[in-house]
PDB file of C-alpha atoms in Angstrom:
ATOM      1  CA  MET A 298      32.188 134.926 162.583  1.00 75.00           C
ATOM      2  CA  LYS A 299      29.387 132.791 162.443  1.00 86.00           C
ATOM      3  CA  THR A 300      29.368 129.524 160.521  1.00 85.00           C
ATOM      4  CA  PHE A 301      26.848 129.193 157.587  1.00 85.00           C
ATOM      5  CA  MET A 302      23.987 126.336 158.278  1.00 90.00           C
ATOM      6  CA  ALA A 303      21.672 126.205 155.061  1.00 90.00           C
ATOM      7  CA  LYS A 304      18.154 125.576 155.592  1.00 91.00           C
ATOM      8  CA  LYS A 305      15.583 123.656 154.067  1.00 87.00           C
ATOM      9  CA  GLY A 306      14.230 125.143 150.929  1.00 84.00           C
ATOM     10  CA  GLU A 307      16.966 127.772 151.320  1.00 86.00           C
ATOM     11  CA  THR A 308      19.280 126.305 148.995  1.00 88.00           C
ATOM     12  CA  GLN A 309      18.893 126.463 144.923  1.00 92.00           C
ATOM     13  CA  GLN A 310      18.746 123.092 143.272  1.00 93.00           C
ATOM     14  CA  LYS A 311      20.143 122.373 139.519  1.00 96.00           C
ATOM     15  CA  TRP A 312      19.800 119.824 137.134  1.00 97.00           C
ATOM     16  CA  LEU A 313      22.570 118.228 136.047  1.00 97.00           C
ATOM     17  CA  LEU A 314      22.908 115.986 132.572  1.00 98.00           C
ATOM     18  CA  VAL A 315      25.494 113.009 132.997  1.00 97.00           C
ATOM     19  CA  ASP A 316      26.420 110.606 130.022  1.00 97.00           C
ATOM     20  CA  ALA A 317      27.304 107.296 131.055  1.00 96.00           C
ATOM     21  CA  GLU A 318      28.641 106.155 127.448  1.00 95.00           C
ATOM     22  CA  GLY A 319      32.184 104.752 128.184  1.00 94.00           C
ATOM     23  CA  ALA A 320      32.008 105.436 131.725  1.00 96.00           C
ATOM     24  CA  THR A 321      33.488 103.226 134.626  1.00 96.00           C
ATOM     25  CA  LEU A 322      30.762 102.221 137.001  1.00 96.00           C
ATOM     26  CA  GLY A 323      32.576 102.858 140.369  1.00 96.00           C
ATOM     27  CA  ARG A 324      34.374 105.864 138.888  1.00 97.00           C
ATOM     28  CA  MET A 325      30.965 107.738 137.687  1.00 97.00           C
ATOM     29  CA  ALA A 326      29.308 106.561 141.052  1.00 97.00           C
ATOM     30  CA  ALA A 327      31.606 108.330 143.313  1.00 97.00           C
ATOM     31  CA  LYS A 328      31.386 111.754 141.481  1.00 97.00           C
ATOM     32  CA  ILE A 329      27.522 111.355 141.251  1.00 98.00           C
ATOM     33  CA  ALA A 330      27.164 111.091 144.795  1.00 98.00           C
ATOM     34  CA  PRO A 331      28.793 114.205 146.161  1.00 97.00           C
ATOM     35  CA  ILE A 332      26.949 115.950 143.808  1.00 97.00           C
ATOM     36  CA  LEU A 333      23.647 114.741 145.536  1.00 97.00           C
ATOM     37  CA  MET A 334      24.815 114.879 148.882  1.00 96.00           C
ATOM     38  CA  GLY A 335      25.686 118.860 148.058  1.00 95.00           C
ATOM     39  CA  LYS A 336      29.041 118.024 148.945  1.00 96.00           C
ATOM     40  CA  ASN A 337      30.036 120.197 145.708  1.00 94.00           C
ATOM     41  CA  LYS A 338      28.849 123.548 147.056  1.00 93.00           C
ATOM     42  CA  PRO A 339      30.003 126.034 150.031  1.00 92.00           C
ATOM     43  CA  GLU A 340      26.788 125.685 151.650  1.00 92.00           C
ATOM     44  CA  TYR A 341      26.744 122.268 152.034  1.00 93.00           C
ATOM     45  CA  THR A 342      25.324 121.491 155.347  1.00 93.00           C
ATOM     46  CA  PRO A 343      25.269 117.710 156.748  1.00 93.00           C
ATOM     47  CA  HIS A 344      21.860 117.726 158.145  1.00 93.00           C
ATOM     48  CA  VAL A 345      20.225 119.446 155.081  1.00 93.00           C
ATOM     49  CA  ASP A 346      19.828 117.977 151.396  1.00 93.00           C
ATOM     50  CA  THR A 347      21.514 120.495 149.562  1.00 94.00           C
ATOM     51  CA  GLY A 348      22.120 118.687 146.746  1.00 95.00           C
ATOM     52  CA  ASP A 349      21.159 118.818 143.250  1.00 96.00           C
ATOM     53  CA  HIS A 350      19.201 116.447 140.727  1.00 97.00           C
ATOM     54  CA  VAL A 351      21.234 114.212 138.446  1.00 98.00           C
ATOM     55  CA  ILE A 352      19.974 112.692 135.416  1.00 98.00           C
ATOM     56  CA  VAL A 353      21.985 109.658 134.114  1.00 98.00           C
ATOM     57  CA  VAL A 354      21.226 108.719 129.950  1.00 97.00           C
ATOM     58  CA  ASN A 355      23.030 105.719 128.280  1.00 97.00           C
ATOM     59  CA  ALA A 356      22.954 103.651 131.223  1.00 96.00           C
ATOM     60  CA  GLU A 357      23.624 100.397 129.337  1.00 96.00           C
ATOM     61  CA  LYS A 358      26.733 101.552 128.048  1.00 96.00           C
ATOM     62  CA  VAL A 359      28.670 101.625 131.110  1.00 95.00           C
ATOM     63  CA  ARG A 360      31.661  99.766 131.527  1.00 95.00           C
ATOM     64  CA  ILE A 361      33.542  98.006 133.905  1.00 95.00           C
ATOM     65  CA  THR A 362      37.219  96.687 134.268  1.00 94.00           C
ATOM     66  CA  GLY A 363      38.926  93.753 134.996  1.00 95.00           C
ATOM     67  CA  LYS A 364      37.136  89.915 135.786  1.00 95.00           C
ATOM     68  CA  LYS A 365      33.760  92.125 137.661  1.00 93.00           C
ATOM     69  CA  ALA A 366      31.794  91.516 134.497  1.00 93.00           C
ATOM     70  CA  GLN A 367      32.214  87.675 135.112  1.00 94.00           C
ATOM     71  CA  GLN A 368      32.328  87.535 138.974  1.00 96.00           C
ATOM     72  CA  LYS A 369      30.257  90.534 140.575  1.00 96.00           C
ATOM     73  CA  GLN A 370      27.462  89.475 141.663  1.00 96.00           C
ATOM     74  CA  TYR A 371      23.807  91.360 143.261  1.00 96.00           C
ATOM     75  CA  ASP A 372      21.869  89.821 145.654  1.00 95.00           C
ATOM     76  CA  TYR A 373      18.667  90.280 147.892  1.00 94.00           C
ATOM     77  CA  TYR A 374      16.058  88.535 149.933  1.00 96.00           C
ATOM     78  CA  THR A 375      12.671  87.837 148.800  1.00 96.00           C
ATOM     79  CA  HIS A 376      11.422  87.045 152.670  1.00 96.00           C
ATOM     80  CA  HIS A 377      10.542  83.665 152.263  1.00 97.00           C
ATOM     81  CA  PRO A 378      12.742  80.588 153.342  1.00 97.00           C
ATOM     82  CA  GLY A 379      15.071  79.760 151.125  1.00 96.00           C
ATOM     83  CA  GLY A 380      14.797  83.220 149.403  1.00 96.00           C
ATOM     84  CA  HIS A 381      18.019  84.723 149.314  1.00 97.00           C
ATOM     85  CA  LYS A 382      18.899  85.116 145.900  1.00 96.00           C
ATOM     86  CA  TYR A 383      21.648  86.355 143.387  1.00 97.00           C
ATOM     87  CA  VAL A 384      21.743  87.881 140.533  1.00 96.00           C
ATOM     88  CA  SER A 385      25.029  87.938 138.219  1.00 96.00           C
ATOM     89  CA  PHE A 386      26.396  91.483 136.749  1.00 96.00           C
ATOM     90  CA  THR A 387      25.704  90.769 132.986  1.00 95.00           C
ATOM     91  CA  ASP A 388      22.313  89.291 134.050  1.00 96.00           C
ATOM     92  CA  MET A 389      21.542  92.824 135.549  1.00 96.00           C
ATOM     93  CA  MET A 390      22.996  94.781 132.519  1.00 95.00           C
ATOM     94  CA  THR A 391      20.722  92.741 130.093  1.00 96.00           C
ATOM     95  CA  LYS A 392      17.145  93.289 132.117  1.00 96.00           C
ATOM     96  CA  LYS A 393      17.828  96.500 134.535  1.00 96.00           C
ATOM     97  CA  PRO A 394      21.163  98.275 133.761  1.00 96.00           C
ATOM     98  CA  GLU A 395      19.597 101.390 135.263  1.00 96.00           C
ATOM     99  CA  LYS A 396      19.217  99.476 138.454  1.00 97.00           C
ATOM    100  CA  VAL A 397      22.953  98.456 138.540  1.00 97.00           C
ATOM    101  CA  ILE A 398      24.170 102.541 138.675  1.00 97.00           C
ATOM    102  CA  GLU A 399      21.377 103.111 141.037  1.00 97.00           C
ATOM    103  CA  LEU A 400      22.863 100.406 143.046  1.00 97.00           C
ATOM    104  CA  ALA A 401      26.373 101.440 142.884  1.00 97.00           C
ATOM    105  CA  VAL A 402      25.782 105.426 144.149  1.00 98.00           C
ATOM    106  CA  ARG A 403      22.877 104.423 146.806  1.00 97.00           C
ATOM    107  CA  ARG A 404      25.733 102.468 148.510  1.00 97.00           C
ATOM    108  CA  MET A 405      28.018 105.639 148.623  1.00 97.00           C
ATOM    109  CA  LEU A 406      24.735 107.863 149.848  1.00 97.00           C
ATOM    110  CA  PRO A 407      24.426 108.057 153.906  1.00 96.00           C
ATOM    111  CA  LYS A 408      22.244 105.009 155.273  1.00 97.00           C
ATOM    112  CA  ASN A 409      19.372 107.008 157.102  1.00 96.00           C
ATOM    113  CA  LYS A 410      16.613 109.227 155.818  1.00 96.00           C
ATOM    114  CA  LEU A 411      18.505 111.835 154.475  1.00 96.00           C
ATOM    115  CA  GLY A 412      20.500 109.744 152.143  1.00 96.00           C
ATOM    116  CA  LYS A 413      16.942 107.943 150.931  1.00 96.00           C
ATOM    117  CA  LYS A 414      15.773 111.196 149.999  1.00 96.00           C
ATOM    118  CA  MET A 415      18.741 111.772 148.543  1.00 96.00           C
ATOM    119  CA  LEU A 416      18.556 108.853 146.121  1.00 97.00           C
ATOM    120  CA  LYS A 417      15.326 110.499 144.807  1.00 97.00           C
ATOM    121  CA  LYS A 418      17.125 112.947 143.264  1.00 97.00           C
ATOM    122  CA  LEU A 419      18.786 110.114 140.894  1.00 98.00           C
ATOM    123  CA  LYS A 420      16.970 109.801 137.562  1.00 98.00           C
ATOM    124  CA  VAL A 421      18.659 107.142 135.547  1.00 98.00           C
ATOM    125  CA  TYR A 422      17.924 106.178 131.558  1.00 97.00           C
ATOM    126  CA  ARG A 423      18.679 103.216 129.674  1.00 96.00           C
ATOM    127  CA  GLY A 424      19.187 104.932 126.739  1.00 94.00           C
ATOM    128  CA  PRO A 425      19.711 108.732 125.328  1.00 95.00           C
ATOM    129  CA  GLU A 426      16.356 110.273 125.989  1.00 96.00           C
ATOM    130  CA  HIS A 427      14.685 111.257 129.199  1.00 96.00           C
ATOM    131  CA  ASN A 428      11.645 113.217 129.894  1.00 95.00           C
ATOM    132  CA  HIS A 429      13.197 116.289 132.055  1.00 96.00           C
ATOM    133  CA  HIS A 430      13.769 118.839 129.092  1.00 96.00           C
ATOM    134  CA  ALA A 431      11.492 121.471 131.222  1.00 96.00           C
ATOM    135  CA  GLN A 432      14.142 121.404 133.848  1.00 95.00           C
ATOM    136  CA  LYS A 433      16.702 122.896 131.534  1.00 96.00           C
ATOM    137  CA  PRO A 434      19.263 120.427 133.149  1.00 97.00           C
ATOM    138  CA  GLU A 435      22.919 121.437 132.372  1.00 97.00           C
ATOM    139  CA  LYS A 436      25.547 118.632 130.524  1.00 97.00           C
ATOM    140  CA  ILE A 437      28.562 117.900 132.633  1.00 95.00           C
ATOM    141  CA  ASP A 438      31.670 115.850 132.188  1.00 93.00           C
ATOM    142  CA  LEU A 439      32.774 113.428 134.978  1.00 88.00           C
ATOM    143  CA  SER A 440      36.136 112.713 133.549  1.00 77.00           C
TER     144      SER A 440
END
């Protein structure tokens, strides 16, 4: 029996809608990443993007546990001397809550060109509204 290997453009990609209200950040990201990779499908192929598109709404209502709200920091580098900057979790949630979810999911995807392609299929929105109604996304519950 031959092993099935999917080819580019051969798989059907669905649009899924996730509500982040009350969800724990890491647990939600750990369930979204395999969906973007396509590991939840029987035709998963490691070198082909077989995953689905994911829309996350209510990003500002995501929660974390323990003391992470006070201790967690995001860092970046500005490529200038002395340009190593730090942003706390609470500041990031007030300014860019979408970025918090994107970073959590990005770090669970492969670190190559295919991972960047998979991340483009993630759409995160601050509130309950999104502009992907034409794609008819299916609402899924990750709990």
